[in-house]
């Protein structure tokens, strides 16, 4: 198995780990967004969805385990790459002109750090039921189900929470816009006929995620989606 | 000095076969006991180092560049000739041989040229196998184009970067041997001295250009593939670092120097723009396939913009004078005619030293797209340098020093007059006579490196069984000391003039008196000016820094010091060659129409100069050039 | 008439690889620069003036000065080889600049490229990558007729696109991570695309990637600064090819 070890330890292996875990996390982000968008279908729909998710049992834990692993590997690879990269240039340029790199590409590291912090806050607030708004976490709907609908809506009615969420989604958008296109490059998925599409994949998916995820707090703040308690 | 060319017996087409059969072989197990020194890593040196290491010899390869893949072979644009006859247009080994001897104006050695034409076919096979991406037809077969001086399409090319691709191919082979430990590569090392013992080459002394360390390297044989000496003229198409030092040091140790005055002036270079100019840039000769060369008929029009000059006021002088070849006449003819036009006062551009190379017709005939496909990268390069767009306004070109046909004298086996010293590629003299045809330099470098030296060196080692000396031997210590003393001397003069100022002055003397056209009085004058300049150099040069570390001024100073001696030999050779031939045009010898006039009865030979010690005039020897196959004729391209 | 200009140069001066180095400012020596000079000729003129004043000239690498040998290497106002696209420093001409311009000239900066002096760096790390496997193992004399291997024009052109690399190292200099992936991938693409190179694809790919990592270069973050700086217009798609090829070679090849 030394061949596998060599592969994983190589620079390209590290990039592949980033890409594969990134792809898994992208899958999660998209699924999570689609699930959450059910908030627009009303309290009953989204609460039922939450129950269904919870009822997956072992499967849910496998998915959660996979996600945690993906996050950890993604972070670990990123840290390795960042340290290798900064070691590769011990003396910086007095002037460094940027020709082709983008704001998104240059801020991957900071975006990643912000997203981790956001992730922790998000989990504490909405999965573990901690944080300043923990009262909302204990709400139940008329069927005695965990009231995801009102928890979310009440949460977003708090301007600070909504704002931090919007900012995080903007960061995610940049992270994805570079990350998704890079994922194709890192895995070597390219073809002259489709390279244009691949180049657009990152920004397009990122924008979609931004619109989808931000539509919820904006709808709440605008009063289009209201709490039922 | 004995000049035995060692031409093998037999009919010309059998000579190389016979020679190879007659050569002594070195048993595979014994090859690893021989250490070979290769100086230079271009096409000849790189190919030789790689091939000898493949055979099992231990090779140490030296180059002044920071990587062997930067040798100046890389700059060859147009292509490489080979008698493949893939186009079915009547080419053959014999025709390539014939064209090359004729193109060389009957001053090359027939047997060598025939061998060159024979192995030319193997070069294309070898390069292709090494991964050189030669241009292809849609069907997948190799593409060819025609090139200056040839009436068949035998030139193979890789866009405008043929030299680069061939060098990368040789470098790939070299890399493989470096990886296997058979070649030890010394980059940023400059050869400063040749070491001989009892008339045999036993090693070299180098300077590590980073640490300044003077080091000796011993071997069973020394191969020099150190390129040409065009930079004697300061301005040339050579790279900044190209120099004569290695060859000149060998000359001083007993290697005869043949035909030093044979300098090829390339017709299509970008004209000089000012006195700060550091080098001249060549535009591939292939441009002459579709471009038309002209100057205004009237002097008064020279300062006008080209588009303001009416068609009937343009003189397409090559087409007018040489209807059969037109713009495709050989390099020497094209160059000399450009000079003639400018001397008549019809030159164009700011300095008046330029002629137009016009693509308007080609664009009209072929369309801009096809012209772009063929010459796009050259046009881009031209525009970057001059700021003019050749698609809309004609290029301005002027001849420049490009290649030196002269070089260390070698026999058929590429061995110089010093036993065990072999000379390859542009550094030797044998194949191009007085004028090299386009796309022949790459061919010769690779022929020598890939296909000749592996056999002939084996013969030397197998028959002579040379000993390798220890670098502690007195001959090495003496050579090291003389290198150190010379460096010490150069840095201690601390005069007022920079090295470059001397080099530029030498260049002007050479260009003026030993350039495209020469005459007796000019050459005599140069022979007075050069020693005076040399004397001033050793009194008044300023070389900042020391020899103990990286010092670019010192590197240049050492090279210029040798150019200052070598330039004199060039002029001496030019003076004694009282005829016009190839790249050597003596004004005293021309037809009424201004064409070169050879004096075959007196000068059908290679002039070989022997060093006779400090302060003494060198001795001139002759190796007669006899022509059994190619009949003397005056070259006519009319 | 030709234009002249006065410039201010801030040039990185460093005695040797152990020295820490600093910028030195030159104004007196940079007067009356003709617009027709190449950038390196401008530096030649500055150097002549420095020597005349008894100062050490600025050391910089250059050789062919026609954009093909890949020797010249300097970062001009943050850009390797300066502002012109698809152009090496030796072909950059002064008509780009105007009177009063202030320029910063620095060496390639990467751990794998130690500075030798001033603007000169040691790029042996690039050669170590090629020497690890960037070749086709065929001995001289054993080659079949060149036309016995038919290679479609598209394949041949694609190989040539990659083979155009001059190994100058501008990609490393431009990359915020000092990554040599464009160089390595170009060399791989050249050899791996051609039929002659196919038998050794896996071995070559693994050897060259390992050598690249060993030399201490950074990784590709897909900034594409390499592509912008490359004087030979090598496209970063070769890196994708290498990434794919490396996985294939590592995971699937026996």
Coordinates of C-alpha atoms in Angstrom, one line a residue, chain B residues 224-501:
Chain B
X224 CA 34.6 20.3 -27.8
X225 CA 31.2 21.4 -29.0
X226 CA 31.5 25.0 -28.1
X227 CA 29.8 26.7 -31.0
X228 CA 30.9 29.6 -33.2
X229 CA 32.8 32.8 -32.7
X230 CA 30.4 35.2 -34.3
X231 CA 30.5 37.4 -31.1
X232 CA 34.0 38.6 -32.2
X233 CA 31.9 41.1 -34.0
X234 CA 30.1 42.1 -30.8
X235 CA 26.8 42.4 -32.6
X236 CA 25.7 39.1 -34.0
X237 CA 22.7 36.7 -33.7
X238 CA 24.7 34.7 -31.2
X239 CA 23.7 34.6 -27.6
X240 CA 25.4 37.0 -25.2
X241 CA 27.5 34.3 -23.7
X242 CA 28.7 32.6 -27.0
X243 CA 32.5 32.9 -27.1
X244 CA 35.7 31.6 -28.7
X245 CA 37.6 31.0 -25.5
X246 CA 37.4 27.2 -25.5
X247 CA 38.3 26.9 -29.1
X248 CA 41.0 29.5 -28.9
X249 CA 42.6 27.8 -25.8
X250 CA 42.7 24.6 -27.8
X251 CA 44.3 26.5 -30.7
X252 CA 47.0 27.8 -28.3
X253 CA 47.6 24.3 -27.2
X254 CA 48.3 23.0 -30.7
X255 CA 45.0 22.6 -32.4
X256 CA 45.0 24.0 -35.9
X257 CA 42.3 26.6 -36.6
X258 CA 40.8 26.4 -40.1
X259 CA 39.3 29.2 -42.2
X260 CA 38.7 31.6 -39.3
X261 CA 37.6 34.3 -41.8
X262 CA 34.6 32.4 -43.0
X263 CA 31.7 34.2 -41.3
X264 CA 28.2 33.8 -42.5
X265 CA 26.2 37.0 -42.6
X266 CA 22.5 36.2 -42.4
X267 CA 20.3 38.3 -44.7
X268 CA 17.2 38.5 -42.6
X269 CA 17.9 40.2 -39.3
X270 CA 16.2 43.2 -37.6
X271 CA 18.4 46.3 -38.4
X272 CA 20.4 48.0 -35.6
X273 CA 18.6 50.8 -33.9
X274 CA 21.3 52.4 -31.7
X275 CA 24.7 52.2 -30.1
X276 CA 23.2 50.6 -27.0
X277 CA 22.3 47.6 -29.1
X278 CA 23.4 44.3 -27.4
X279 CA 22.6 41.8 -30.1
X280 CA 20.9 41.3 -33.4
X281 CA 17.7 39.3 -33.8
X282 CA 17.3 37.0 -36.7
X283 CA 14.1 36.5 -38.5
X284 CA 13.9 33.1 -39.9
X285 CA 15.0 32.7 -43.5
X286 CA 11.8 30.9 -44.2
X287 CA 10.3 34.4 -44.5
X288 CA 11.9 34.7 -47.9
X289 CA 9.6 32.0 -49.2
X290 CA 6.7 34.4 -49.2
X291 CA 8.2 37.8 -48.6
X292 CA 9.5 40.0 -51.4
X293 CA 12.6 42.1 -50.8
X294 CA 12.8 45.6 -52.2
X295 CA 14.3 49.0 -51.9
X296 CA 13.2 52.3 -53.5
X297 CA 14.4 52.8 -57.0
X298 CA 15.2 56.4 -56.2
X299 CA 17.3 57.6 -53.3
X300 CA 14.9 60.4 -52.6
X301 CA 12.2 57.9 -51.7
X302 CA 14.1 56.3 -48.9
X303 CA 12.8 58.5 -46.2
X304 CA 9.2 58.1 -47.4
X305 CA 6.8 55.6 -45.8
X306 CA 6.8 52.4 -47.8
X307 CA 3.2 52.7 -48.6
X308 CA 3.8 56.1 -50.2
X309 CA 6.2 54.5 -52.7
X310 CA 4.4 53.4 -55.9
X311 CA 4.9 49.9 -57.3
X312 CA 6.8 51.1 -60.3
X313 CA 9.3 53.0 -58.0
X314 CA 10.2 49.9 -56.1
X315 CA 13.2 47.8 -57.0
X316 CA 12.7 44.1 -56.3
X317 CA 16.4 43.7 -56.8
X318 CA 16.8 40.0 -56.1
X319 CA 14.0 39.1 -58.4
X320 CA 15.5 41.4 -61.0
X321 CA 19.0 40.1 -60.8
X322 CA 18.4 36.4 -60.1
X323 CA 15.2 35.5 -61.9
X324 CA 15.6 31.7 -61.3
X325 CA 16.0 31.9 -57.6
X326 CA 14.6 35.4 -56.9
X327 CA 14.2 36.0 -53.2
X328 CA 15.5 32.5 -52.4
X329 CA 19.1 33.0 -53.4
X330 CA 21.6 31.7 -50.8
X331 CA 22.4 33.7 -47.8
X332 CA 25.7 35.2 -48.9
X333 CA 24.1 36.4 -52.2
X334 CA 21.1 37.9 -50.4
X335 CA 23.3 39.6 -47.8
X336 CA 25.7 41.1 -50.2
X337 CA 23.0 42.5 -52.3
X338 CA 21.4 44.2 -49.4
X339 CA 24.7 45.8 -48.5
X340 CA 25.1 46.9 -52.1
X341 CA 21.7 48.6 -52.1
X342 CA 22.4 50.4 -48.9
X343 CA 25.9 51.4 -50.1
X344 CA 24.2 52.9 -53.2
X345 CA 22.2 55.0 -50.8
X346 CA 19.0 53.2 -51.3
X347 CA 18.7 51.7 -47.8
X348 CA 15.7 52.4 -45.7
X349 CA 15.0 53.0 -42.0
X350 CA 16.4 55.5 -39.6
X351 CA 20.0 54.5 -40.2
X352 CA 19.7 53.8 -43.9
X353 CA 20.9 50.3 -43.3
X354 CA 17.8 48.3 -44.0
X355 CA 15.8 46.8 -46.9
X356 CA 12.1 46.0 -47.1
X357 CA 10.7 42.5 -46.8
X358 CA 7.2 42.8 -47.9
X359 CA 4.3 40.4 -47.3
X360 CA 1.6 42.4 -49.1
X361 CA 1.7 40.1 -52.1
X362 CA 1.6 37.0 -50.0
X363 CA -1.3 38.3 -47.9
X364 CA -3.1 39.0 -51.2
X365 CA -2.4 35.6 -52.6
X366 CA -2.7 33.4 -49.6
X367 CA -4.9 35.4 -47.3
X368 CA -3.9 36.8 -43.9
X369 CA -4.8 33.6 -42.1
X370 CA -2.5 31.4 -44.0
X371 CA 0.3 33.9 -43.7
X372 CA -0.4 34.1 -40.0
X373 CA -0.3 30.3 -39.7
X374 CA 3.1 30.2 -41.4
X375 CA 4.8 33.2 -39.9
X376 CA 2.6 34.4 -37.0
X377 CA 5.1 33.9 -34.3
X378 CA 7.8 35.6 -36.3
X379 CA 5.6 38.6 -37.1
X380 CA 4.7 38.8 -33.4
X381 CA 8.4 38.8 -32.5
X382 CA 9.1 41.5 -35.1
X383 CA 6.4 43.7 -33.8
X384 CA 7.5 43.3 -30.2
X385 CA 11.0 44.5 -31.1
X386 CA 10.3 47.2 -33.5
X387 CA 6.7 48.2 -32.8
X388 CA 5.8 47.8 -36.4
X389 CA 3.1 45.5 -37.7
X390 CA 4.3 43.4 -40.6
X391 CA 0.8 42.6 -41.7
X392 CA 0.3 46.2 -42.6
X393 CA 3.7 47.6 -43.3
X394 CA 6.8 45.8 -44.7
X395 CA 9.4 44.5 -42.4
X396 CA 12.8 46.2 -42.4
X397 CA 15.7 43.8 -42.5
X398 CA 19.5 43.9 -42.7
X399 CA 22.2 41.3 -42.7
X400 CA 24.0 40.3 -39.5
X401 CA 26.7 38.0 -38.4
X402 CA 25.2 34.7 -37.8
X403 CA 27.3 31.6 -38.1
X404 CA 30.9 30.8 -38.5
X405 CA 31.9 28.1 -41.0
X406 CA 35.5 28.3 -39.8
X407 CA 36.5 26.4 -36.8
X408 CA 39.1 24.0 -35.4
X409 CA 40.5 21.8 -38.1
X410 CA 39.4 18.2 -37.8
X411 CA 40.0 15.1 -39.8
X412 CA 37.3 12.7 -41.1
X413 CA 37.0 11.4 -37.6
X414 CA 36.4 14.8 -36.1
X415 CA 39.8 14.7 -34.4
X416 CA 41.8 17.9 -34.3
X417 CA 45.5 18.2 -34.7
X418 CA 45.8 17.4 -31.0
X419 CA 45.4 13.7 -30.4
X420 CA 42.3 13.0 -28.3
X421 CA 40.7 16.3 -28.9
X422 CA 37.6 16.0 -31.0
X423 CA 35.6 19.0 -32.2
X424 CA 31.9 18.8 -33.1
X425 CA 29.2 21.0 -34.6
X426 CA 29.8 24.7 -35.4
X427 CA 33.1 24.6 -33.5
X428 CA 34.7 22.6 -36.3
X429 CA 35.2 23.6 -39.9
X430 CA 34.6 20.7 -42.1
X431 CA 31.1 20.5 -43.6
X432 CA 29.9 24.0 -44.7
X433 CA 32.9 25.2 -46.7
X434 CA 32.7 28.9 -47.2
X435 CA 29.0 29.3 -46.8
X436 CA 26.4 27.3 -45.0
X437 CA 23.0 26.6 -46.5
X438 CA 19.9 27.2 -44.4
X439 CA 18.8 24.4 -42.1
X440 CA 22.2 22.7 -42.3
X441 CA 23.6 23.7 -38.9
X442 CA 21.1 21.7 -36.9
X443 CA 21.8 18.8 -39.2
X444 CA 25.5 19.0 -38.8
X445 CA 25.5 19.4 -35.0
X446 CA 23.3 16.4 -34.5
X447 CA 25.1 14.3 -37.1
X448 CA 28.4 14.8 -35.3
X449 CA 26.9 14.2 -31.9
X450 CA 24.5 11.3 -32.5
X451 CA 26.0 9.5 -35.4
X452 CA 29.7 10.2 -36.0
X453 CA 31.5 10.7 -32.7
X454 CA 30.2 7.5 -31.1
X455 CA 32.1 5.5 -33.8
X456 CA 35.2 7.7 -34.2
X457 CA 35.8 8.2 -30.5
X458 CA 35.6 4.4 -30.0
X459 CA 38.2 4.0 -32.6
X460 CA 40.5 6.5 -30.9
X461 CA 40.1 4.9 -27.5
X462 CA 40.3 1.3 -28.9
X463 CA 43.4 1.9 -30.9
X464 CA 45.3 4.5 -28.9
X465 CA 44.4 3.3 -25.4
X466 CA 45.1 6.7 -23.9
X467 CA 45.9 7.0 -20.2
X468 CA 44.1 9.3 -17.9
X469 CA 46.3 11.6 -15.9
X470 CA 45.6 12.6 -12.3
X471 CA 44.5 16.2 -11.9
X472 CA 47.4 16.5 -9.4
X473 CA 49.8 16.2 -12.4
X474 CA 52.0 19.2 -13.1
X475 CA 50.3 20.0 -16.4
X476 CA 47.0 20.5 -14.6
X477 CA 48.6 22.6 -11.8
X478 CA 50.4 24.7 -14.4
X479 CA 47.2 25.3 -16.3
X480 CA 45.3 26.2 -13.2
X481 CA 48.0 28.6 -12.2
X482 CA 47.9 30.4 -15.6
X483 CA 44.1 30.7 -15.3
X484 CA 44.4 32.2 -11.8
X485 CA 47.1 34.5 -12.8
X486 CA 45.1 35.8 -15.8
X487 CA 42.1 36.4 -13.6
X488 CA 44.2 38.2 -11.1
X489 CA 45.7 40.3 -13.8
X490 CA 42.3 41.2 -15.2
X491 CA 40.8 42.3 -11.9
X492 CA 43.9 44.2 -10.9
X493 CA 44.3 46.5 -13.9
X494 CA 41.5 48.7 -12.6
X495 CA 41.6 51.1 -15.6
X496 CA 39.0 53.4 -16.9
X497 CA 37.2 51.6 -19.8
X498 CA 34.5 48.9 -19.4
X499 CA 34.9 45.5 -21.0
X500 CA 31.9 46.2 -23.2
X501 CA 33.4 49.4 -24.6

